[in-house]
Amino acid sequence: MEIGGLPLELWRLILAYLPLRDLGRCGLVCRSWYDLIISLDNTRWRQLCLGCAECRHPNWPIQPEVEPKSWREAFKQHYVASRTWTKNAQDLESSNCLYLFRRKKDRRVLYVGYGCEFENLRTAVASANIYDRIMLQPGVYEEQNEIILKVPVEIMGQGKLGDVALLVCFDQQCPTSRLCNLVFMPAWFTPVMYKTSIGYVQFDNCNFENGQLQIHAPGACQIKFCTFNQSSIHFHNVALSVLESCEFVNSENASVTVEGSPTSDKNWACKHLSASAKSRTVLHTAYESPNNSDYSATGSPGANIKTCDIHVNGDRSHAHLQSKCQVLEENTNDKENELNGNFYMGKDGEAMTLDTDYSDSEISTVSENEDDDQSVYKLSYHSHGLSHMLAKSIHCRPQTNGLLALQSDMALKSLQQELQRDKELQSVANSIQGCLVWKCVFRDGKGGIFICSQGQARLEGCIFKDLTYAVRCIQNSKIVMLKNDIHHCKASGIFLRLAAGGLIADNNIHSNTEAGVDIRKGANPVILCNRIHSGLRSGIVVLGNGKGSIRSNQIYGNKEAGIYILYNGNPVVSGNHIFQGLAAGIAVNENGRGQITENVIRENQWGGVDIRRGGDPVLRSNLICFGYSDGVVVGERGKGLIEGNTVYGNKGCGVWIMSSSLPHITSNQIGHNSIYGVAVFCRKDDASDYLANQAGNENFNDDGEAASWENDLDSEDDRFSSRRPINVALIESNNINHNGAAGLYIKSSEALNIIANAVHANHDSGVAIFQSTQLVRIGNNSISCNRLSGVHVETGCRVELRGNGIYDNRSHGIISKGDGTIIENDIIGNRGCGLQLIQTADMKVTRNRIQSLHDYGIALLDQTKSLVQENIIFQGKSGQNILQQLSNNEDCIVQHNKLLTYKKKSDVTWKLENPPARPYIEGCTRGVSSTQSSQRVATVTTRIAARVEGRCHNNGSIFCTIL
């Protein structure tokens, strides 16, 4: 009959009366009939799917309110999966092979119940032949002993789910069986409701109450559309089993336990389960995980997540950066009143970011009301050894695409991108072994899944909520977690212990009471492309010799540190975006280590990275920006290599260092921070307050584990053993520019080396030393264009300045009230004096080249008792005095200096040569990379450190070895 003979609506009405088998036959007639059958998706196919006693809504229990893309396809998948138990026909023993000659219609249906052929289940099982179906009438069936299944049978309940209840213990000893539409409860003599150690069992649309299922290798199972209430499943050495679309509630222990490594003795059903699992894994389908939805109601924003967009040249840069940089107009006289190291405060007491929207030429004294006549002669210094670093200074409105390139380089990678570049990880992600849990819900109980003793499990698209913990993986076990939602756990969401590993990728982990992910005791997982947020503690905790690779995650909105590393935790943290945390972005404490590279750490309430109490990480090539406090904090006894980072736009300091720490800070871009670029303080930070607010109250002892991790650690990891050891805190090869206060502020009680930095265009002094009972060595730095003096030294401070270029600062080049030496520096073009010694300064000033355009080259005032000799002092302006000596102290000696007077008609041209303009680093040329510069300075400072160990400071300057 032609389709066009009747209206489509009438056809649909007629076909709505056909059973499944007849619908299938109609679809085979021709293409037109096939299309007609397909068009019944929202009518007849939906009716068949929802009316089937063997299954539930295709999206139950994850999203039962959401309709599937195709009801027909969903029904087809379930129909095919429900027949898996019959696919072993060719594998049955030869003694039972006569079933091959039986017609399918000869398979009997045995009815059990009141008034039926069999009154109890035991007699029906004993009478059943291969593949017979046992149909149980509504009622409760109880057996006093185990029922042993010796032949493949199918046991089904008639009516709605809940009409048939079994108080039975099954022991399966046959190759396969299926149970459907039943409620299981434990018998009086055992909590085990079903067990098998031989065959394959399939459960569809069943409820399990207050009991256990036990699957031992080489047995296997497939459980679908089932509810477990206070019940659990134990897998022992299984090669492959599948839990799909199940719900686990009110568990007293772990709902699913996977124990032992997968056996090589596989069940016949493994190949069928593996093929089905690979075709439906989230890596190969467009399945929409629940974590793609908007979870704003549960505190985990979906579409409202901020991304770290940094735009330049017009577009959105102006609005974005103005939100971080408040414009504050001020004059030089106001700033002079802040010479004691204070900074401007807003009405609410918060530090205000100073306006940094000016060019270097505007802050330079040369461009500011300079006389145009020929009476001014300025020495040229622009080709000094660190001039290439000044070109990399960051501006609020950059003229280059530097920030845009940085943003592009540090963009989050997708899971597909990460897997494409790591073939080994790709193999792990595609592995199908052990227990596969797909689209299940675990809620309102103690534990979700427990994997131990080299067990393996794979979790995809599941929801874990309101549990004590979601997943616990220990003892060399492996887990693969993809696109799961883990939230509101009473402890940590995921625990990994005792050399556990695997892949945790593309999950939504949020709102947990403790850490989102807890890694310790040698566990070494890959944490990849997850959203870890809104936790009441830290996002990720790594301790007790835990390791792991933490890559390309979004970690935000956690109450404590985004990533917390302590007690010899040693992870690799790279490519993550860590933002909007209520404490530090990354905290490294209590001898924690780790390699922290190429992360974007922004908008955190505490320090972007906080290192204390023996913490010794490698912090390299990160963007640490727009924090509400300091960029990097190195607290009491903190260590670490801090290299190649961009520390930008933080409301506190760029880098905050405590003098009892020992960091190596090198090759960083530290700019546009509201207060100091780098600050070194001697006061003790309040450790108890820090621990109470930062991450110290984390519950690191779960289930009776020992608190003393030092007694349970493996040998020291040597991944970072190539780092150069230092004995004095070292700040070298950094570009410190456009900060709201001094570039470097020092109030310290311990020695400090400041080597080969470019300190440029800061809103206070370039280097301000307000306390230093030990010697501070400042060598081979470029200190230029700062709003006040280049170097400011207060009374009682000890300092050695050698080989620096101090240029074009708005106040004096160097102003000192303290003690020390000033040797072989170039002090050129500063608006005040080149060098001013006041009060009780006691300095040795020798072999410097000094020129001031508007004031004295050297001014000696008050009770200064200094030795000034062998300096070359250039006159900057015709008729201006070069040297002012008002000190009446007999110990103030000025001798053997060369004073060069400017003459208009002279043919002599002054140049900075032999050596050229300082800082002069042998072999350094303009345009050299920061890496090469860092390597050169590393060599120099190594030689310095060697001399420090062998000689007293009073025996002569250790910097002689440089020259």
Tab-separated table of N, CA, C and O in Angstrom, residues 787-870:
chain	number	residue	atom	x	y	z
A	787	ARG	N	60.199	57.941	40.425
A	787	ARG	CA	59.619	59.230	40.765
A	787	ARG	C	60.389	59.941	41.867
A	787	ARG	O	60.424	61.168	41.906
A	788	LEU	N	61.010	59.223	42.784
A	788	LEU	CA	61.881	59.842	43.784
A	788	LEU	C	63.319	59.429	43.488
A	788	LEU	O	63.721	59.346	42.339
A	789	SER	N	64.094	59.172	44.518
A	789	SER	CA	65.515	58.874	44.325
A	789	SER	C	65.723	57.502	43.710
A	789	SER	O	64.859	56.623	43.788
A	790	GLY	N	66.905	57.314	43.132
A	790	GLY	CA	67.236	55.994	42.617
A	790	GLY	C	67.433	55.001	43.728
A	790	GLY	O	66.826	53.923	43.745
A	791	VAL	N	68.277	55.370	44.729
A	791	VAL	CA	68.534	54.517	45.891
A	791	VAL	C	68.418	55.387	47.136
A	791	VAL	O	69.031	56.460	47.213
A	792	HIS	N	67.634	54.932	48.093
A	792	HIS	CA	67.463	55.651	49.358
A	792	HIS	C	67.905	54.730	50.488
A	792	HIS	O	67.365	53.630	50.653
A	793	VAL	N	68.890	55.187	51.318
A	793	VAL	CA	69.432	54.384	52.411
A	793	VAL	C	69.209	55.150	53.706
A	793	VAL	O	69.694	56.286	53.861
A	794	GLU	N	68.497	54.533	54.652
A	794	GLU	CA	68.208	55.175	55.921
A	794	GLU	C	69.317	54.936	56.941
A	794	GLU	O	70.227	54.125	56.733
A	795	THR	N	69.235	55.652	58.061
A	795	THR	CA	70.221	55.579	59.138
A	795	THR	C	70.323	54.155	59.684
A	795	THR	O	69.313	53.477	59.890
A	796	GLY	N	71.547	53.725	59.934
A	796	GLY	CA	71.780	52.407	60.520
A	796	GLY	C	71.799	51.268	59.530
A	796	GLY	O	72.037	50.115	59.911
A	797	CYS	N	71.568	51.541	58.266
A	797	CYS	CA	71.551	50.479	57.251
A	797	CYS	C	72.947	50.282	56.673
A	797	CYS	O	73.711	51.238	56.500
A	798	ARG	N	73.276	49.058	56.342
A	798	ARG	CA	74.561	48.723	55.722
A	798	ARG	C	74.294	48.280	54.286
A	798	ARG	O	73.460	47.407	54.047
A	799	VAL	N	75.014	48.885	53.363
A	799	VAL	CA	74.726	48.623	51.966
A	799	VAL	C	76.012	48.688	51.156
A	799	VAL	O	76.941	49.443	51.485
A	800	GLU	N	76.087	47.901	50.134
A	800	GLU	CA	77.183	47.973	49.167
A	800	GLU	C	76.577	48.107	47.778
A	800	GLU	O	75.832	47.245	47.329
A	801	LEU	N	76.878	49.211	47.112
A	801	LEU	CA	76.426	49.447	45.743
A	801	LEU	C	77.630	49.362	44.830
A	801	LEU	O	78.590	50.127	44.994
A	802	ARG	N	77.554	48.469	43.856
A	802	ARG	CA	78.686	48.282	42.957
A	802	ARG	C	78.185	47.978	41.543
A	802	ARG	O	77.311	47.146	41.356
A	803	GLY	N	78.743	48.687	40.593
A	803	GLY	CA	78.491	48.374	39.195
A	803	GLY	C	77.103	48.726	38.703
A	803	GLY	O	76.661	48.200	37.676
A	804	ASN	N	76.353	49.607	39.404
A	804	ASN	CA	74.992	49.949	39.016
A	804	ASN	C	74.960	51.149	38.070
A	804	ASN	O	75.853	52.004	38.090
A	805	GLY	N	73.927	51.225	37.268
A	805	GLY	CA	73.629	52.412	36.494
A	805	GLY	C	72.387	53.066	37.067
A	805	GLY	O	71.312	52.472	37.040
A	806	ILE	N	72.547	54.307	37.587
A	806	ILE	CA	71.456	54.990	38.271
A	806	ILE	C	71.162	56.250	37.470
A	806	ILE	O	71.909	57.232	37.517
A	807	TYR	N	70.066	56.222	36.709
A	807	TYR	CA	69.844	57.228	35.671
A	807	TYR	C	68.458	57.872	35.779
A	807	TYR	O	67.455	57.197	36.055
A	808	ASP	N	68.416	59.169	35.535
A	808	ASP	CA	67.183	59.913	35.241
A	808	ASP	C	66.090	59.738	36.284
A	808	ASP	O	64.898	59.686	35.952
A	809	ASN	N	66.451	59.648	37.556
A	809	ASN	CA	65.442	59.612	38.605
A	809	ASN	C	65.035	61.036	38.977
A	809	ASN	O	65.825	61.979	38.869
A	810	ARG	N	63.812	61.247	39.441
A	810	ARG	CA	63.287	62.592	39.654
A	810	ARG	C	63.871	63.281	40.874
A	810	ARG	O	63.770	64.491	41.008
A	811	SER	N	64.409	62.524	41.808
A	811	SER	CA	65.090	63.121	42.947
A	811	SER	C	66.576	62.785	42.830
A	811	SER	O	67.105	62.709	41.725
A	812	HIS	N	67.236	62.574	43.933
A	812	HIS	CA	68.670	62.287	43.916
A	812	HIS	C	68.937	60.900	43.321
A	812	HIS	O	68.107	60.002	43.411
A	813	GLY	N	70.119	60.760	42.779
A	813	GLY	CA	70.502	59.433	42.318
A	813	GLY	C	70.629	58.477	43.484
A	813	GLY	O	69.987	57.432	43.527
A	814	ILE	N	71.450	58.854	44.478
A	814	ILE	CA	71.584	58.089	45.728
A	814	ILE	C	71.504	59.082	46.871
A	814	ILE	O	72.204	60.102	46.874
A	815	ILE	N	70.650	58.818	47.847
A	815	ILE	CA	70.629	59.578	49.085
A	815	ILE	C	70.827	58.597	50.223
A	815	ILE	O	70.126	57.578	50.316
A	816	SER	N	71.837	58.862	51.080
A	816	SER	CA	72.200	57.876	52.094
A	816	SER	C	72.419	58.542	53.437
A	816	SER	O	73.074	59.580	53.537
A	817	LYS	N	71.863	57.914	54.465
A	817	LYS	CA	72.134	58.262	55.853
A	817	LYS	C	72.865	57.121	56.556
A	817	LYS	O	73.122	57.207	57.760
A	818	GLY	N	73.118	56.043	55.830
A	818	GLY	CA	73.661	54.837	56.433
A	818	GLY	C	75.132	54.627	56.146
A	818	GLY	O	75.864	55.542	55.764
A	819	ASP	N	75.564	53.359	56.281
A	819	ASP	CA	76.960	52.980	56.147
A	819	ASP	C	77.132	52.055	54.952
A	819	ASP	O	76.174	51.445	54.467
A	820	GLY	N	78.394	51.953	54.490
A	820	GLY	CA	78.686	51.008	53.431
A	820	GLY	C	79.613	51.577	52.387
A	820	GLY	O	80.399	52.497	52.653
A	821	THR	N	79.513	51.008	51.193
A	821	THR	CA	80.396	51.399	50.093
A	821	THR	C	79.583	51.656	48.842
A	821	THR	O	78.575	50.991	48.595
A	822	ILE	N	80.062	52.660	48.080
A	822	ILE	CA	79.475	52.979	46.784
A	822	ILE	C	80.623	52.989	45.785
A	822	ILE	O	81.409	53.937	45.748
A	823	ILE	N	80.737	51.942	45.016
A	823	ILE	CA	81.929	51.729	44.197
A	823	ILE	C	81.534	51.422	42.760
A	823	ILE	O	80.645	50.598	42.505
A	824	GLU	N	82.180	52.147	41.835
A	824	GLU	CA	82.104	51.853	40.405
A	824	GLU	C	80.687	51.862	39.869
A	824	GLU	O	80.261	50.971	39.139
A	825	ASN	N	79.930	52.880	40.224
A	825	ASN	CA	78.591	53.067	39.702
A	825	ASN	C	78.575	54.240	38.716
A	825	ASN	O	79.407	55.143	38.767
A	826	ASP	N	77.617	54.230	37.816
A	826	ASP	CA	77.335	55.379	36.955
A	826	ASP	C	76.060	56.029	37.466
A	826	ASP	O	74.981	55.406	37.442
A	827	ILE	N	76.174	57.306	37.922
A	827	ILE	CA	75.037	58.031	38.498
A	827	ILE	C	74.843	59.257	37.628
A	827	ILE	O	75.494	60.293	37.804
A	828	ILE	N	73.945	59.169	36.665
A	828	ILE	CA	73.863	60.145	35.574
A	828	ILE	C	72.431	60.655	35.424
A	828	ILE	O	71.468	59.880	35.476
A	829	GLY	N	72.288	61.978	35.219
A	829	GLY	CA	71.040	62.550	34.733
A	829	GLY	C	69.917	62.622	35.729
A	829	GLY	O	68.761	62.819	35.328
A	830	ASN	N	70.197	62.466	37.041
A	830	ASN	CA	69.140	62.532	38.035
A	830	ASN	C	68.787	63.992	38.330
A	830	ASN	O	69.615	64.885	38.249
A	831	ARG	N	67.527	64.234	38.711
A	831	ARG	CA	67.060	65.605	38.861
A	831	ARG	C	67.655	66.281	40.086
A	831	ARG	O	67.918	67.489	40.087
A	832	GLY	N	67.874	65.540	41.168
A	832	GLY	CA	68.559	66.089	42.329
A	832	GLY	C	70.056	65.884	42.209
A	832	GLY	O	70.624	65.854	41.112
A	833	CYS	N	70.714	65.749	43.349
A	833	CYS	CA	72.150	65.469	43.349
A	833	CYS	C	72.401	64.067	42.811
A	833	CYS	O	71.569	63.169	42.946
A	834	GLY	N	73.576	63.897	42.257
A	834	GLY	CA	73.933	62.542	41.885
A	834	GLY	C	74.048	61.670	43.110
A	834	GLY	O	73.486	60.574	43.179
A	835	LEU	N	74.771	62.180	44.148
A	835	LEU	CA	74.964	61.450	45.400
A	835	LEU	C	74.846	62.447	46.535
A	835	LEU	O	75.576	63.449	46.566
A	836	GLN	N	73.957	62.194	47.463
A	836	GLN	CA	73.807	63.058	48.632
A	836	GLN	C	73.965	62.219	49.882
A	836	GLN	O	73.206	61.288	50.125
A	837	LEU	N	74.977	62.586	50.709
A	837	LEU	CA	75.227	61.910	51.980
A	837	LEU	C	74.847	62.875	53.088
A	837	LEU	O	75.375	63.993	53.159
A	838	ILE	N	73.946	62.486	53.983
A	838	ILE	CA	73.434	63.392	55.003
A	838	ILE	C	73.453	62.723	56.368
A	838	ILE	O	73.669	61.498	56.491
A	839	GLN	N	73.236	63.543	57.393
A	839	GLN	CA	73.198	63.133	58.799
A	839	GLN	C	74.493	62.420	59.160
A	839	GLN	O	75.577	62.976	58.981
A	840	THR	N	74.431	61.200	59.617
A	840	THR	CA	75.646	60.511	60.081
A	840	THR	C	76.094	59.450	59.085
A	840	THR	O	76.647	58.414	59.485
A	841	ALA	N	75.886	59.669	57.817
A	841	ALA	CA	76.289	58.677	56.812
A	841	ALA	C	77.785	58.418	56.890
A	841	ALA	O	78.595	59.335	57.077
A	842	ASP	N	78.153	57.158	56.741
A	842	ASP	CA	79.565	56.757	56.752
A	842	ASP	C	79.783	55.830	55.561
A	842	ASP	O	79.645	54.615	55.663
A	843	MET	N	80.085	56.425	54.427
A	843	MET	CA	80.187	55.675	53.192
A	843	MET	C	81.579	55.830	52.580
A	843	MET	O	82.211	56.880	52.696
A	844	LYS	N	82.012	54.789	51.929
A	844	LYS	CA	83.212	54.851	51.094
A	844	LYS	C	82.748	54.976	49.649
A	844	LYS	O	82.122	54.068	49.112
A	845	VAL	N	83.055	56.130	49.040
A	845	VAL	CA	82.589	56.433	47.695
A	845	VAL	C	83.802	56.515	46.782
A	845	VAL	O	84.626	57.440	46.913
A	846	THR	N	83.925	55.566	45.881
A	846	THR	CA	85.140	55.539	45.066
A	846	THR	C	84.868	54.982	43.681
A	846	THR	O	83.986	54.130	43.493
A	847	ARG	N	85.592	55.517	42.718
A	847	ARG	CA	85.608	55.089	41.317
A	847	ARG	C	84.210	55.098	40.674
A	847	ARG	O	83.874	54.244	39.882
A	848	ASN	N	83.398	56.077	41.028
A	848	ASN	CA	82.093	56.254	40.410
A	848	ASN	C	82.171	57.331	39.325
A	848	ASN	O	83.038	58.198	39.345
A	849	ARG	N	81.247	57.286	38.385
A	849	ARG	CA	81.098	58.334	37.385
A	849	ARG	C	79.748	59.003	37.633
A	849	ARG	O	78.696	58.346	37.580
A	850	ILE	N	79.792	60.315	37.892
A	850	ILE	CA	78.617	61.011	38.401
A	850	ILE	C	78.379	62.267	37.582
A	850	ILE	O	79.306	63.043	37.302
A	851	GLN	N	77.139	62.488	37.200
A	851	GLN	CA	76.740	63.744	36.574
A	851	GLN	C	75.302	64.056	36.953
A	851	GLN	O	74.424	63.207	36.875
A	852	SER	N	75.078	65.304	37.407
A	852	SER	CA	73.732	65.786	37.693
A	852	SER	C	73.465	66.992	36.814
A	852	SER	O	74.316	67.872	36.669
A	853	LEU	N	72.278	67.050	36.241
A	853	LEU	CA	71.963	68.146	35.326
A	853	LEU	C	71.487	69.393	36.057
A	853	LEU	O	71.603	70.500	35.537
A	854	HIS	N	70.926	69.267	37.255
A	854	HIS	CA	70.289	70.398	37.917
A	854	HIS	C	70.823	70.643	39.322
A	854	HIS	O	70.378	71.585	39.980
A	855	ASP	N	71.688	69.810	39.831
A	855	ASP	CA	72.145	69.965	41.212
A	855	ASP	C	73.597	69.513	41.280
A	855	ASP	O	74.241	69.256	40.253
A	856	TYR	N	74.110	69.375	42.488
A	856	TYR	CA	75.493	68.972	42.679
A	856	TYR	C	75.694	67.519	42.270
A	856	TYR	O	74.811	66.685	42.435
A	857	GLY	N	76.909	67.250	41.791
A	857	GLY	CA	77.241	65.865	41.528
A	857	GLY	C	77.305	65.074	42.822
A	857	GLY	O	76.701	64.015	42.962
A	858	ILE	N	78.029	65.619	43.840
A	858	ILE	CA	78.114	65.009	45.171
A	858	ILE	C	77.855	66.101	46.195
A	858	ILE	O	78.453	67.186	46.123
A	859	ALA	N	76.973	65.816	47.174
A	859	ALA	CA	76.710	66.744	48.270
A	859	ALA	C	76.946	66.017	49.584
A	859	ALA	O	76.338	64.978	49.839
A	860	LEU	N	77.825	66.580	50.429
A	860	LEU	CA	78.158	66.005	51.724
A	860	LEU	C	77.651	66.961	52.789
A	860	LEU	O	78.153	68.093	52.922
A	861	LEU	N	76.673	66.563	53.578
A	861	LEU	CA	76.001	67.455	54.506
A	861	LEU	C	76.030	66.899	55.917
A	861	LEU	O	76.348	65.712	56.143
A	862	ASP	N	75.689	67.742	56.881
A	862	ASP	CA	75.504	67.379	58.281
A	862	ASP	C	76.770	66.766	58.857
A	862	ASP	O	77.866	67.268	58.636
A	863	GLN	N	76.658	65.669	59.547
A	863	GLN	CA	77.789	65.035	60.242
A	863	GLN	C	78.346	63.854	59.453
A	863	GLN	O	78.864	62.902	60.027
A	864	THR	N	78.260	63.960	58.154
A	864	THR	CA	78.762	62.871	57.312
A	864	THR	C	80.253	62.646	57.555
A	864	THR	O	81.045	63.584	57.586
A	865	LYS	N	80.628	61.380	57.696
A	865	LYS	CA	82.058	61.023	57.799
A	865	LYS	C	82.329	59.949	56.748
A	865	LYS	O	82.229	58.762	57.012
A	866	SER	N	82.638	60.403	55.582
A	866	SER	CA	82.777	59.496	54.450
A	866	SER	C	84.113	59.704	53.771
A	866	SER	O	84.771	60.750	53.925
A	867	LEU	N	84.518	58.708	53.000
A	867	LEU	CA	85.711	58.786	52.163
A	867	LEU	C	85.261	58.867	50.716
A	867	LEU	O	84.633	57.933	50.207
A	868	VAL	N	85.525	59.996	50.071
A	868	VAL	CA	85.128	60.213	48.690
A	868	VAL	C	86.399	60.407	47.874
A	868	VAL	O	87.093	61.423	48.006
A	869	GLN	N	86.725	59.425	47.046
A	869	GLN	CA	87.986	59.513	46.324
A	869	GLN	C	87.895	58.772	44.991
A	869	GLN	O	87.089	57.876	44.804
A	870	GLU	N	88.728	59.247	44.061
A	870	GLU	CA	88.926	58.613	42.749
A	870	GLU	C	87.636	58.528	41.939
A	870	GLU	O	87.443	57.606	41.150
